[in-house]
Amino acid sequence: MYIIEINPIDNTTLSIWDDVNLTAIPPDTANRHFQQVLDAIIEQGSDCFEGDIPADLQAAADAKQGNN
């Protein structure tokens, strides 16, 4: 499951915590772990997150899904 840290100023994703692998994942499309987060959003939707999926992450997942 992923837990999102949100920037309170602009409501964007600061980092994503993977509580299975105990790692912090930066929201960077060049990061392979971030790509795994996007894949999880595409495959599982909000079931892979604690709380709602932030709009910026959902938009990135939608863009990735559109590119496949």
PDB file of C-alpha atoms in Angstrom:
ATOM      1  CA  MET A   1       0.000   0.000   0.000  1.00  0.00           C
ATOM      2  CA  TYR A   2       1.168   3.518  -0.742  1.00  0.00           C
ATOM      3  CA  ILE A   3       0.844   6.543   1.499  1.00  0.00           C
ATOM      4  CA  ILE A   4       1.091   9.994  -0.060  1.00  0.00           C
ATOM      5  CA  GLU A   5       2.819  13.029   1.433  1.00  0.00           C
ATOM      6  CA  ILE A   6       1.114  16.145   0.052  1.00  0.00           C
ATOM      7  CA  ASN A   7       2.563  19.640  -0.167  1.00  0.00           C
ATOM      8  CA  PRO A   8       0.049  21.765   1.776  1.00  0.00           C
ATOM      9  CA  ILE A   9       0.886  24.903  -0.202  1.00  0.00           C
ATOM     10  CA  ASP A  10       0.058  23.732  -3.728  1.00  0.00           C
ATOM     11  CA  ASN A  11      -1.570  20.347  -3.024  1.00  0.00           C
ATOM     12  CA  THR A  12       0.963  18.377  -5.102  1.00  0.00           C
ATOM     13  CA  THR A  13       2.673  15.107  -4.246  1.00  0.00           C
ATOM     14  CA  LEU A  14       5.946  15.485  -2.317  1.00  0.00           C
ATOM     15  CA  SER A  15       6.679  11.788  -1.967  1.00  0.00           C
ATOM     16  CA  ILE A  16       5.061   8.379  -1.890  1.00  0.00           C
ATOM     17  CA  TRP A  17       5.741   5.948   0.936  1.00  0.00           C
ATOM     18  CA  ASP A  18       5.720   2.253   0.012  1.00  0.00           C
ATOM     19  CA  ASP A  19       4.857   0.528   3.270  1.00  0.00           C
ATOM     20  CA  VAL A  20       5.601  -2.934   1.839  1.00  0.00           C
ATOM     21  CA  ASN A  21       9.191  -2.205   0.784  1.00  0.00           C
ATOM     22  CA  LEU A  22       9.694   0.587   3.343  1.00  0.00           C
ATOM     23  CA  THR A  23      10.898   3.103   0.789  1.00  0.00           C
ATOM     24  CA  ALA A  24      10.126   6.703  -0.073  1.00  0.00           C
ATOM     25  CA  ILE A  25       9.509   7.260  -3.772  1.00  0.00           C
ATOM     26  CA  PRO A  26       9.961  10.674  -5.380  1.00  0.00           C
ATOM     27  CA  PRO A  27       7.321  11.721  -7.914  1.00  0.00           C
ATOM     28  CA  ASP A  28       9.746  11.570 -10.830  1.00  0.00           C
ATOM     29  CA  THR A  29       8.753   9.855 -14.075  1.00  0.00           C
ATOM     30  CA  ALA A  30      12.373   8.749 -14.608  1.00  0.00           C
ATOM     31  CA  ASN A  31      12.253   6.750 -11.347  1.00  0.00           C
ATOM     32  CA  ARG A  32      11.372   3.072 -11.891  1.00  0.00           C
ATOM     33  CA  HIS A  33       9.631   2.846  -8.521  1.00  0.00           C
ATOM     34  CA  PHE A  34       7.425   5.790  -9.467  1.00  0.00           C
ATOM     35  CA  GLN A  35       6.536   3.937 -12.669  1.00  0.00           C
ATOM     36  CA  GLN A  36       5.501   0.969 -10.493  1.00  0.00           C
ATOM     37  CA  VAL A  37       3.236   3.306  -8.500  1.00  0.00           C
ATOM     38  CA  LEU A  38       1.618   4.483 -11.741  1.00  0.00           C
ATOM     39  CA  ASP A  39       1.167   0.850 -12.830  1.00  0.00           C
ATOM     40  CA  ALA A  40      -0.519   0.091  -9.496  1.00  0.00           C
ATOM     41  CA  ILE A  41      -2.894   3.028  -9.984  1.00  0.00           C
ATOM     42  CA  ILE A  42      -3.740   1.787 -13.484  1.00  0.00           C
ATOM     43  CA  GLU A  43      -4.303  -1.807 -12.329  1.00  0.00           C
ATOM     44  CA  GLN A  44      -5.812  -1.358  -8.861  1.00  0.00           C
ATOM     45  CA  GLY A  45      -7.110   2.196  -8.665  1.00  0.00           C
ATOM     46  CA  SER A  46      -7.502   3.623  -5.188  1.00  0.00           C
ATOM     47  CA  ASP A  47      -7.240   0.172  -3.571  1.00  0.00           C
ATOM     48  CA  CYS A  48      -3.436   0.512  -3.563  1.00  0.00           C
ATOM     49  CA  PHE A  49      -3.523   3.781  -1.590  1.00  0.00           C
ATOM     50  CA  GLU A  50      -4.379   4.937   1.874  1.00  0.00           C
ATOM     51  CA  GLY A  51      -6.872   7.689   1.113  1.00  0.00           C
ATOM     52  CA  ASP A  52      -7.591   9.243  -2.258  1.00  0.00           C
ATOM     53  CA  ILE A  53      -5.193   9.324  -5.185  1.00  0.00           C
ATOM     54  CA  PRO A  54      -3.950  12.898  -5.660  1.00  0.00           C
ATOM     55  CA  ALA A  55      -4.969  14.513  -8.947  1.00  0.00           C
ATOM     56  CA  ASP A  56      -1.372  14.886 -10.159  1.00  0.00           C
ATOM     57  CA  LEU A  57      -0.700  11.161  -9.677  1.00  0.00           C
ATOM     58  CA  GLN A  58      -3.952  10.178 -11.333  1.00  0.00           C
ATOM     59  CA  ALA A  59      -3.132  12.434 -14.287  1.00  0.00           C
ATOM     60  CA  ALA A  60       0.322  10.831 -14.618  1.00  0.00           C
ATOM     61  CA  ALA A  61      -1.230   7.339 -14.519  1.00  0.00           C
ATOM     62  CA  ASP A  62      -3.837   8.329 -17.101  1.00  0.00           C
ATOM     63  CA  ALA A  63      -1.095   9.727 -19.360  1.00  0.00           C
ATOM     64  CA  LYS A  64       0.950   6.536 -18.995  1.00  0.00           C
ATOM     65  CA  GLN A  65      -2.074   4.378 -19.744  1.00  0.00           C
ATOM     66  CA  GLY A  66      -2.762   6.444 -22.848  1.00  0.00           C
ATOM     67  CA  ASN A  67       0.835   5.937 -24.032  1.00  0.00           C
ATOM     68  CA  ASN A  68       0.745   2.128 -23.772  1.00  0.00           C
TER      69      ASN A  68
END
